mmCIF file of C-alpha atoms in Angstrom:
data_model
loop_
_atom_site.group_PDB
_atom_site.id
_atom_site.type_symbol
_atom_site.label_atom_id
_atom_site.label_comp_id
_atom_site.label_asym_id
_atom_site.label_seq_id
_atom_site.Cartn_x
_atom_site.Cartn_y
_atom_site.Cartn_z
ATOM 1 C CA UNK A 1 -5.813 81.852 -26.434
ATOM 2 C CA UNK A 2 -5.665 84.611 -29.353
ATOM 3 C CA UNK A 3 -7.056 83.897 -32.186
ATOM 4 C CA UNK A 4 -4.109 82.976 -34.948
ATOM 5 C CA UNK A 5 -4.597 85.932 -38.515
ATOM 6 C CA UNK A 6 -4.514 83.502 -40.176
ATOM 7 C CA UNK A 7 -7.467 81.651 -39.004
ATOM 8 C CA UNK A 8 -10.445 80.993 -41.852
ATOM 9 C CA UNK A 9 -12.607 82.407 -39.563
ATOM 10 C CA UNK A 10 -16.782 82.600 -40.544
ATOM 11 C CA UNK A 11 -18.939 85.833 -40.246
ATOM 12 C CA UNK A 12 -22.381 84.679 -40.816
ATOM 13 C CA UNK A 13 -24.399 87.743 -41.567
ATOM 14 C CA UNK A 14 -21.469 89.960 -42.454
ATOM 15 C CA UNK A 15 -23.617 92.016 -43.967
ATOM 16 C CA UNK A 16 -26.163 93.115 -41.379
ATOM 17 C CA UNK A 17 -25.509 95.785 -37.846
ATOM 18 C CA UNK A 18 -23.308 93.149 -36.354
ATOM 19 C CA UNK A 19 -22.201 91.260 -38.850
ATOM 20 C CA UNK A 20 -20.083 94.035 -39.917
ATOM 21 C CA UNK A 21 -19.234 95.351 -37.036
ATOM 22 C CA UNK A 22 -17.441 92.283 -36.496
ATOM 23 C CA UNK A 23 -15.677 92.157 -39.546
ATOM 24 C CA UNK A 24 -14.255 95.417 -39.091
ATOM 25 C CA UNK A 25 -12.155 94.473 -35.538
ATOM 26 C CA UNK A 26 -11.383 91.302 -37.587
ATOM 27 C CA UNK A 27 -9.783 93.320 -40.381
ATOM 28 C CA UNK A 28 -8.626 95.704 -37.639
ATOM 29 C CA UNK A 29 -6.718 92.938 -35.742
ATOM 30 C CA UNK A 30 -5.535 91.837 -38.705
ATOM 31 C CA UNK A 31 -6.803 88.707 -39.742
ATOM 32 C CA UNK A 32 -6.694 88.114 -43.330
ATOM 33 C CA UNK A 33 -8.775 84.963 -43.550
ATOM 34 C CA UNK A 34 -12.904 85.674 -43.251
ATOM 35 C CA UNK A 35 -15.113 83.922 -45.038
ATOM 36 C CA UNK A 36 -17.688 86.284 -45.901
ATOM 37 C CA UNK A 37 -20.951 85.408 -48.310
ATOM 38 C CA UNK A 38 -24.078 86.890 -49.481
ATOM 39 C CA UNK A 39 -27.597 86.040 -49.050
ATOM 40 C CA UNK A 40 -27.143 85.362 -53.278
ATOM 41 C CA UNK A 41 -24.097 83.455 -52.516
ATOM 42 C CA UNK A 42 -25.084 81.440 -49.441
ATOM 43 C CA UNK A 43 -28.396 80.283 -48.664
ATOM 44 C CA UNK A 44 -28.477 79.422 -44.718
ATOM 45 C CA UNK A 45 -31.769 77.848 -44.743
ATOM 46 C CA UNK A 46 -31.018 75.263 -47.344
ATOM 47 C CA UNK A 47 -29.102 72.220 -45.611
ATOM 48 C CA UNK A 48 -27.553 71.126 -48.281
ATOM 49 C CA UNK A 49 -25.591 74.470 -49.010
ATOM 50 C CA UNK A 50 -24.638 75.096 -45.947
ATOM 51 C CA UNK A 51 -23.149 71.386 -45.770
ATOM 52 C CA UNK A 52 -21.607 71.650 -48.947
ATOM 53 C CA UNK A 53 -19.812 75.360 -48.333
ATOM 54 C CA UNK A 54 -18.586 74.055 -44.959
ATOM 55 C CA UNK A 55 -17.560 71.247 -46.921
ATOM 56 C CA UNK A 56 -15.533 73.052 -48.808
ATOM 57 C CA UNK A 57 -14.064 75.972 -47.230
ATOM 58 C CA UNK A 58 -13.534 74.433 -43.702
ATOM 59 C CA UNK A 59 -13.482 77.270 -41.185
ATOM 60 C CA UNK A 60 -12.125 77.281 -38.247
ATOM 61 C CA UNK A 61 -14.500 79.346 -36.120
ATOM 62 C CA UNK A 62 -17.760 80.784 -37.058
ATOM 63 C CA UNK A 63 -19.459 83.558 -35.650
ATOM 64 C CA UNK A 64 -23.541 82.872 -36.234
ATOM 65 C CA UNK A 65 -24.605 86.826 -36.328
ATOM 66 C CA UNK A 66 -27.072 85.777 -39.223
ATOM 67 C CA UNK A 67 -30.595 85.767 -38.107
ATOM 68 C CA UNK A 68 -34.602 87.110 -39.756
ATOM 69 C CA UNK A 69 -35.369 90.663 -37.240
ATOM 70 C CA UNK A 70 -37.652 92.715 -37.337
ATOM 71 C CA UNK A 71 -39.531 95.069 -35.490
ATOM 72 C CA UNK A 72 -42.974 94.642 -33.633
ATOM 73 C CA UNK A 73 -45.474 94.568 -36.602
ATOM 74 C CA UNK A 74 -42.948 92.444 -38.872
ATOM 75 C CA UNK A 75 -43.136 89.201 -36.146
ATOM 76 C CA UNK A 76 -46.750 89.914 -35.530
ATOM 77 C CA UNK A 77 -47.676 89.577 -38.983
ATOM 78 C CA UNK A 78 -44.717 86.716 -39.811
ATOM 79 C CA UNK A 79 -44.676 85.062 -36.863
ATOM 80 C CA UNK A 80 -44.157 81.347 -38.561
ATOM 81 C CA UNK A 81 -41.080 83.366 -40.907
ATOM 82 C CA UNK A 82 -39.171 84.773 -37.383
ATOM 83 C CA UNK A 83 -39.807 81.529 -35.810
ATOM 84 C CA UNK A 84 -38.932 78.828 -38.804
ATOM 85 C CA UNK A 85 -36.253 80.695 -41.020
ATOM 86 C CA UNK A 86 -34.902 81.265 -37.609
ATOM 87 C CA UNK A 87 -34.524 78.345 -35.972
ATOM 88 C CA UNK A 88 -33.368 76.717 -39.781
ATOM 89 C CA UNK A 89 -30.194 78.885 -40.309
ATOM 90 C CA UNK A 90 -29.080 78.090 -36.157
ATOM 91 C CA UNK A 91 -29.377 74.062 -36.979
ATOM 92 C CA UNK A 92 -27.930 74.745 -40.244
ATOM 93 C CA UNK A 93 -25.055 76.578 -39.079
ATOM 94 C CA UNK A 94 -24.578 74.530 -36.379
ATOM 95 C CA UNK A 95 -24.419 71.501 -37.031
ATOM 96 C CA UNK A 96 -22.399 71.642 -40.195
ATOM 97 C CA UNK A 97 -20.047 72.968 -37.029
ATOM 98 C CA UNK A 98 -19.864 70.201 -35.453
ATOM 99 C CA UNK A 99 -19.723 67.660 -37.969
ATOM 100 C CA UNK A 100 -16.806 70.293 -40.257
ATOM 101 C CA UNK A 101 -15.147 70.457 -36.917
ATOM 102 C CA UNK A 102 -14.772 73.660 -36.256
ATOM 103 C CA UNK A 103 -12.681 74.953 -33.916
ATOM 104 C CA UNK A 104 -15.154 77.142 -32.158
ATOM 105 C CA UNK A 105 -18.653 78.789 -32.443
ATOM 106 C CA UNK A 106 -20.196 81.551 -31.291
ATOM 107 C CA UNK A 107 -23.924 82.083 -31.352
ATOM 108 C CA UNK A 108 -25.987 86.110 -31.208
ATOM 109 C CA UNK A 109 -28.620 86.193 -29.578
ATOM 110 C CA UNK A 110 -30.428 88.529 -28.251
ATOM 111 C CA UNK A 111 -31.900 90.250 -24.550
ATOM 112 C CA UNK A 112 -35.907 89.603 -25.596
ATOM 113 C CA UNK A 113 -34.926 85.871 -24.602
ATOM 114 C CA UNK A 114 -35.354 87.060 -21.244
ATOM 115 C CA UNK A 115 -38.731 87.154 -19.171
ATOM 116 C CA UNK A 116 -41.137 90.010 -19.843
ATOM 117 C CA UNK A 117 -40.835 90.801 -16.103
ATOM 118 C CA UNK A 118 -37.800 90.034 -15.485
ATOM 119 C CA UNK A 119 -35.595 90.982 -12.245
ATOM 120 C CA UNK A 120 -33.518 94.084 -12.953
ATOM 121 C CA UNK A 121 -31.019 93.399 -13.811
ATOM 122 C CA UNK A 122 -31.175 90.942 -15.811
ATOM 123 C CA UNK A 123 -29.086 87.899 -14.587
ATOM 124 C CA UNK A 124 -28.505 84.954 -17.229
ATOM 125 C CA UNK A 125 -29.943 82.733 -15.355
ATOM 126 C CA UNK A 126 -33.441 84.593 -15.674
ATOM 127 C CA UNK A 127 -33.991 82.757 -18.969
ATOM 128 C CA UNK A 128 -37.070 80.219 -18.852
ATOM 129 C CA UNK A 129 -37.969 81.626 -15.466
ATOM 130 C CA UNK A 130 -41.664 83.319 -16.974
ATOM 131 C CA UNK A 131 -43.495 84.346 -19.580
ATOM 132 C CA UNK A 132 -42.156 86.394 -22.692
ATOM 133 C CA UNK A 133 -42.914 89.561 -24.364
ATOM 134 C CA UNK A 134 -45.606 88.429 -26.449
ATOM 135 C CA UNK A 135 -44.805 90.326 -29.731
ATOM 136 C CA UNK A 136 -41.868 89.151 -29.877
ATOM 137 C CA UNK A 137 -41.958 85.489 -28.830
ATOM 138 C CA UNK A 138 -41.171 83.745 -32.150
ATOM 139 C CA UNK A 139 -38.418 85.600 -32.732
ATOM 140 C CA UNK A 140 -36.660 85.006 -28.949
ATOM 141 C CA UNK A 141 -37.700 81.167 -28.418
ATOM 142 C CA UNK A 142 -35.841 80.807 -32.258
ATOM 143 C CA UNK A 143 -32.649 82.462 -30.202
ATOM 144 C CA UNK A 144 -33.952 80.493 -26.604
ATOM 145 C CA UNK A 145 -33.355 76.738 -29.169
ATOM 146 C CA UNK A 146 -29.983 78.554 -30.280
ATOM 147 C CA UNK A 147 -28.806 78.629 -26.475
ATOM 148 C CA UNK A 148 -29.948 75.168 -26.126
ATOM 149 C CA UNK A 149 -27.976 73.739 -29.053
ATOM 150 C CA UNK A 150 -24.862 75.421 -28.326
ATOM 151 C CA UNK A 151 -25.873 73.442 -24.551
ATOM 152 C CA UNK A 152 -26.050 69.898 -25.804
ATOM 153 C CA UNK A 153 -23.778 70.294 -28.825
ATOM 154 C CA UNK A 154 -21.256 70.845 -25.384
ATOM 155 C CA UNK A 155 -23.047 68.448 -23.276
ATOM 156 C CA UNK A 156 -23.140 65.584 -25.751
ATOM 157 C CA UNK A 157 -20.513 66.205 -27.958
ATOM 158 C CA UNK A 158 -17.253 68.288 -25.854
ATOM 159 C CA UNK A 159 -18.639 70.491 -29.104
ATOM 160 C CA UNK A 160 -16.632 74.424 -27.981
ATOM 161 C CA UNK A 161 -19.971 76.693 -29.031
ATOM 162 C CA UNK A 162 -21.093 79.656 -26.551
ATOM 163 C CA UNK A 163 -23.508 81.605 -26.637
ATOM 164 C CA UNK A 164 -23.634 85.635 -26.156
ATOM 165 C CA UNK A 165 -26.725 87.996 -25.308
ATOM 166 C CA UNK A 166 -26.809 91.415 -26.075
ATOM 167 C CA UNK A 167 -28.578 94.513 -25.018
ATOM 168 C CA UNK A 168 -30.417 97.063 -27.585
ATOM 169 C CA UNK A 169 -28.388 97.824 -30.292
ATOM 170 C CA UNK A 170 -26.450 101.121 -31.969
ATOM 171 C CA UNK A 171 -23.577 102.265 -34.886
ATOM 172 C CA UNK A 172 -22.143 102.154 -37.880
ATOM 173 C CA UNK A 173 -24.378 100.718 -40.323
ATOM 174 C CA UNK A 174 -28.090 100.809 -38.534
ATOM 175 C CA UNK A 175 -31.679 100.750 -39.752
ATOM 176 C CA UNK A 176 -32.209 103.894 -41.119
ATOM 177 C CA UNK A 177 -36.357 102.948 -41.806
ATOM 178 C CA UNK A 178 -38.135 105.604 -41.301
ATOM 179 C CA UNK A 179 -41.565 102.676 -40.257
ATOM 180 C CA UNK A 180 -38.780 99.729 -39.203
ATOM 181 C CA UNK A 181 -36.432 101.275 -37.111
ATOM 182 C CA UNK A 182 -35.646 100.675 -33.807
ATOM 183 C CA UNK A 183 -35.337 103.415 -31.015
ATOM 184 C CA UNK A 184 -32.368 105.182 -31.003
ATOM 185 C CA UNK A 185 -32.263 105.408 -35.334
ATOM 186 C CA UNK A 186 -35.641 106.412 -35.521
ATOM 187 C CA UNK A 187 -34.837 108.971 -32.916
ATOM 188 C CA UNK A 188 -32.198 110.399 -35.010
ATOM 189 C CA UNK A 189 -33.512 109.956 -37.998
ATOM 190 C CA UNK A 190 -36.641 112.286 -36.484
ATOM 191 C CA UNK A 191 -34.742 114.920 -35.478
ATOM 192 C CA UNK A 192 -32.682 115.345 -38.489
ATOM 193 C CA UNK A 193 -36.179 115.454 -40.329
ATOM 194 C CA UNK A 194 -36.645 117.730 -38.170
ATOM 195 C CA UNK A 195 -33.844 120.515 -38.549
ATOM 196 C CA UNK A 196 -33.544 120.577 -41.797
ATOM 197 C CA UNK A 197 -37.137 120.916 -42.782
ATOM 198 C CA UNK A 198 -37.066 124.285 -39.910
ATOM 199 C CA UNK A 199 -39.840 122.264 -37.589
ATOM 200 C CA UNK A 200 -40.055 123.998 -34.338
ATOM 201 C CA UNK A 201 -40.948 121.101 -32.337
ATOM 202 C CA UNK A 202 -40.587 117.258 -32.039
ATOM 203 C CA UNK A 203 -43.488 115.454 -29.742
ATOM 204 C CA UNK A 204 -42.208 112.152 -28.019
ATOM 205 C CA UNK A 205 -44.688 110.433 -26.463
ATOM 206 C CA UNK A 206 -44.650 109.589 -22.138
ATOM 207 C CA UNK A 207 -43.301 111.282 -19.064
ATOM 208 C CA UNK A 208 -39.965 110.516 -21.041
ATOM 209 C CA UNK A 209 -38.935 108.368 -16.923
ATOM 210 C CA UNK A 210 -38.616 104.657 -18.351
ATOM 211 C CA UNK A 211 -34.526 103.615 -18.132
ATOM 212 C CA UNK A 212 -32.982 101.687 -21.136
ATOM 213 C CA UNK A 213 -29.469 100.187 -21.669
ATOM 214 C CA UNK A 214 -27.581 100.338 -25.007
ATOM 215 C CA UNK A 215 -24.100 99.412 -26.790
ATOM 216 C CA UNK A 216 -22.408 100.669 -29.478
ATOM 217 C CA UNK A 217 -22.176 97.657 -31.807
ATOM 218 C CA UNK A 218 -18.328 98.201 -32.481
ATOM 219 C CA UNK A 219 -17.789 97.459 -28.655
ATOM 220 C CA UNK A 220 -20.340 94.183 -29.334
ATOM 221 C CA UNK A 221 -17.735 93.580 -32.188
ATOM 222 C CA UNK A 222 -15.157 93.810 -29.619
ATOM 223 C CA UNK A 223 -16.801 91.728 -26.860
ATOM 224 C CA UNK A 224 -17.312 88.574 -29.522
ATOM 225 C CA UNK A 225 -13.488 88.497 -29.615
ATOM 226 C CA UNK A 226 -13.084 88.584 -26.526
ATOM 227 C CA UNK A 227 -15.289 86.270 -25.444
ATOM 228 C CA UNK A 228 -13.761 83.639 -28.586
ATOM 229 C CA UNK A 229 -10.895 84.173 -26.985
ATOM 230 C CA UNK A 230 -11.366 83.779 -23.487
ATOM 231 C CA UNK A 231 -15.052 82.471 -23.363
ATOM 232 C CA UNK A 232 -15.887 77.734 -23.454
ATOM 233 C CA UNK A 233 -18.441 77.767 -21.103
ATOM 234 C CA UNK A 234 -22.094 76.272 -21.276
ATOM 235 C CA UNK A 235 -23.967 79.249 -19.667
ATOM 236 C CA UNK A 236 -24.486 82.132 -22.062
ATOM 237 C CA UNK A 237 -23.023 85.556 -21.250
ATOM 238 C CA UNK A 238 -25.090 89.380 -21.348
ATOM 239 C CA UNK A 239 -22.648 92.084 -23.270
ATOM 240 C CA UNK A 240 -24.285 95.221 -22.640
ATOM 241 C CA UNK A 241 -22.850 98.842 -20.976
ATOM 242 C CA UNK A 242 -24.258 98.126 -17.869
ATOM 243 C CA UNK A 243 -25.558 102.304 -17.755
ATOM 244 C CA UNK A 244 -28.565 103.025 -17.714
ATOM 245 C CA UNK A 245 -30.406 106.581 -19.704
ATOM 246 C CA UNK A 246 -33.707 107.790 -19.009
ATOM 247 C CA UNK A 247 -35.926 108.093 -21.852
ATOM 248 C CA UNK A 248 -35.871 111.783 -21.243
ATOM 249 C CA UNK A 249 -32.106 111.623 -21.318
ATOM 250 C CA UNK A 250 -32.016 110.136 -24.186
ATOM 251 C CA UNK A 251 -33.793 112.051 -26.478
ATOM 252 C CA UNK A 252 -32.302 115.508 -25.382
ATOM 253 C CA UNK A 253 -28.789 114.008 -26.279
ATOM 254 C CA UNK A 254 -29.829 112.727 -29.278
ATOM 255 C CA UNK A 255 -31.330 116.545 -30.432
ATOM 256 C CA UNK A 256 -28.110 118.132 -28.714
ATOM 257 C CA UNK A 257 -26.565 115.670 -31.049
ATOM 258 C CA UNK A 258 -28.067 116.581 -34.561
ATOM 259 C CA UNK A 259 -28.372 120.180 -33.238
ATOM 260 C CA UNK A 260 -32.151 120.401 -33.580
ATOM 261 C CA UNK A 261 -33.057 123.868 -32.096
ATOM 262 C CA UNK A 262 -37.176 123.658 -31.677
ATOM 263 C CA UNK A 263 -38.602 122.735 -28.468
ATOM 264 C CA UNK A 264 -39.220 118.781 -27.503
ATOM 265 C CA UNK A 265 -42.280 118.108 -26.000
ATOM 266 C CA UNK A 266 -43.562 115.541 -24.158
ATOM 267 C CA UNK A 267 -47.025 113.722 -23.931
ATOM 268 C CA UNK A 268 -47.617 112.695 -20.675
ATOM 269 C CA UNK A 269 -51.022 111.755 -21.751
ATOM 270 C CA UNK A 270 -49.572 108.559 -23.312
ATOM 271 C CA UNK A 271 -48.683 104.881 -21.577
ATOM 272 C CA UNK A 272 -44.920 104.957 -20.380
ATOM 273 C CA UNK A 273 -44.067 101.088 -20.936
ATOM 274 C CA UNK A 274 -41.751 98.735 -19.668
ATOM 275 C CA UNK A 275 -40.662 100.690 -16.007
ATOM 276 C CA UNK A 276 -36.566 99.389 -16.525
ATOM 277 C CA UNK A 277 -34.937 96.823 -19.165
ATOM 278 C CA UNK A 278 -31.870 95.984 -17.897
ATOM 279 C CA UNK A 279 -28.634 93.886 -18.434
ATOM 280 C CA UNK A 280 -26.702 92.413 -15.760
ATOM 281 C CA UNK A 281 -23.283 92.295 -17.102
ATOM 282 C CA UNK A 282 -21.381 91.088 -13.987
ATOM 283 C CA UNK A 283 -20.080 87.895 -15.791
ATOM 284 C CA UNK A 284 -18.420 89.433 -19.078
ATOM 285 C CA UNK A 285 -17.056 91.846 -16.735
ATOM 286 C CA UNK A 286 -15.671 89.419 -14.709
ATOM 287 C CA UNK A 287 -14.258 87.496 -17.325
ATOM 288 C CA UNK A 288 -11.754 91.286 -17.699
ATOM 289 C CA UNK A 289 -13.975 92.689 -20.394
ATOM 290 C CA UNK A 290 -15.635 96.443 -20.427
ATOM 291 C CA UNK A 291 -17.257 98.391 -22.963
ATOM 292 C CA UNK A 292 -15.198 101.749 -24.179
ATOM 293 C CA UNK A 293 -17.236 103.616 -25.837
ATOM 294 C CA UNK A 294 -19.500 106.324 -24.667
ATOM 295 C CA UNK A 295 -22.991 106.403 -25.962
ATOM 296 C CA UNK A 296 -22.464 110.989 -26.070
ATOM 297 C CA UNK A 297 -19.643 109.411 -28.431
ATOM 298 C CA UNK A 298 -21.308 106.805 -30.257
ATOM 299 C CA UNK A 299 -23.942 108.739 -31.225
ATOM 300 C CA UNK A 300 -21.962 111.197 -33.108
ATOM 301 C CA UNK A 301 -20.214 108.627 -34.952
ATOM 302 C CA UNK A 302 -23.213 106.881 -36.167
ATOM 303 C CA UNK A 303 -24.833 110.260 -36.664
ATOM 304 C CA UNK A 304 -21.412 111.400 -38.801
ATOM 305 C CA UNK A 305 -21.516 108.086 -40.984
ATOM 306 C CA UNK A 306 -24.802 107.685 -41.991
ATOM 307 C CA UNK A 307 -25.883 111.723 -42.716
ATOM 308 C CA UNK A 308 -27.465 113.108 -45.349
ATOM 309 C CA UNK A 309 -27.314 110.165 -47.618
ATOM 310 C CA UNK A 310 -28.666 107.705 -45.522
ATOM 311 C CA UNK A 311 -30.916 109.606 -43.387
ATOM 312 C CA UNK A 312 -32.373 111.540 -46.577
ATOM 313 C CA UNK A 313 -32.739 108.471 -49.026
ATOM 314 C CA UNK A 314 -36.400 107.619 -48.260
ATOM 315 C CA UNK A 315 -36.818 112.182 -47.205
ATOM 316 C CA UNK A 316 -40.806 112.670 -47.334
ATOM 317 C CA UNK A 317 -40.855 116.431 -49.020
ATOM 318 C CA UNK A 318 -43.551 117.654 -47.242
ATOM 319 C CA UNK A 319 -43.087 117.002 -43.269
ATOM 320 C CA UNK A 320 -45.914 117.733 -40.650
ATOM 321 C CA UNK A 321 -45.410 120.895 -38.039
ATOM 322 C CA UNK A 322 -44.716 118.658 -35.654
ATOM 323 C CA UNK A 323 -44.871 114.274 -35.228
ATOM 324 C CA UNK A 324 -44.865 112.381 -32.693
ATOM 325 C CA UNK A 325 -42.004 109.478 -31.468
ATOM 326 C CA UNK A 326 -43.338 105.863 -29.945
ATOM 327 C CA UNK A 327 -41.041 104.518 -27.877
ATOM 328 C CA UNK A 328 -43.078 101.606 -26.589
ATOM 329 C CA UNK A 329 -40.722 100.461 -29.646
ATOM 330 C CA UNK A 330 -38.018 100.205 -27.223
ATOM 331 C CA UNK A 331 -39.880 97.003 -26.069
ATOM 332 C CA UNK A 332 -38.147 95.660 -29.246
ATOM 333 C CA UNK A 333 -35.262 93.796 -28.552
ATOM 334 C CA UNK A 334 -34.564 92.395 -31.894
ATOM 335 C CA UNK A 335 -31.152 93.428 -33.041
ATOM 336 C CA UNK A 336 -29.587 94.035 -36.908
#
């Protein structure tokens, strides 16, 4: 059922990578009644504040993209924060949505909910079949709890709450921090820095053989709206591109998009990491949704959107002749 352009829609986490893309999509569709609150306006970990917001605003739809996120180092350093804050956010928003008769809620998670050695491609029913990746289990367990909360409220109260699990994301409003970004923004930044500093090579760990999947965040936003309008069931839904790219192909493509003319060197003495990680998106495709943005087009668009300001904001004046990129970060599937 199409969402009315006048419907009150609360996008929780609208400043992040995913939330901002959802807002762009809703604006494109002509939605005029979006409820947007920054953390300073509304602390989603504060139960009474969330309850008051829902009582005052009475949203009809809720898209829950808010979360405490970070890389492997952050997850290992602050496990209590990652599990507690995410559980608080999810619980407060889901419970208040039910209490105040929200028409439909969509909860966004991450592919890190799946076991470390899940079958490939990863189907939805792989959830809870084996141990998680230890480096981000605190975040993953919180996200699994969010899925289960949505299912529990549907089963007990017939509340229309659904969940979507995206693959590795990239795009406009991504995090390009030199130390804490994920693989694609990290590669874009580092090839850009190598270009502007006239470096002669970029060294990347491993052989380049592992395979990974990427989805432009604008495609995810399109899928979010599609699911809100076309899906109402118990099981969560994977959202991905359905296409794999080797790390070697990825690095070569980023090198080309950025325009770095130096050499790309592979350090095969370093580990490759997990050989493959792909989401099974046949369920979503069967519902009638497919992604529209190719990896090349998405990278070109992303690079145009962020240069030169963001990439050079933390720019070091003196760069080494070569630097390494540890793409073991690819195991870190935490989204925005």
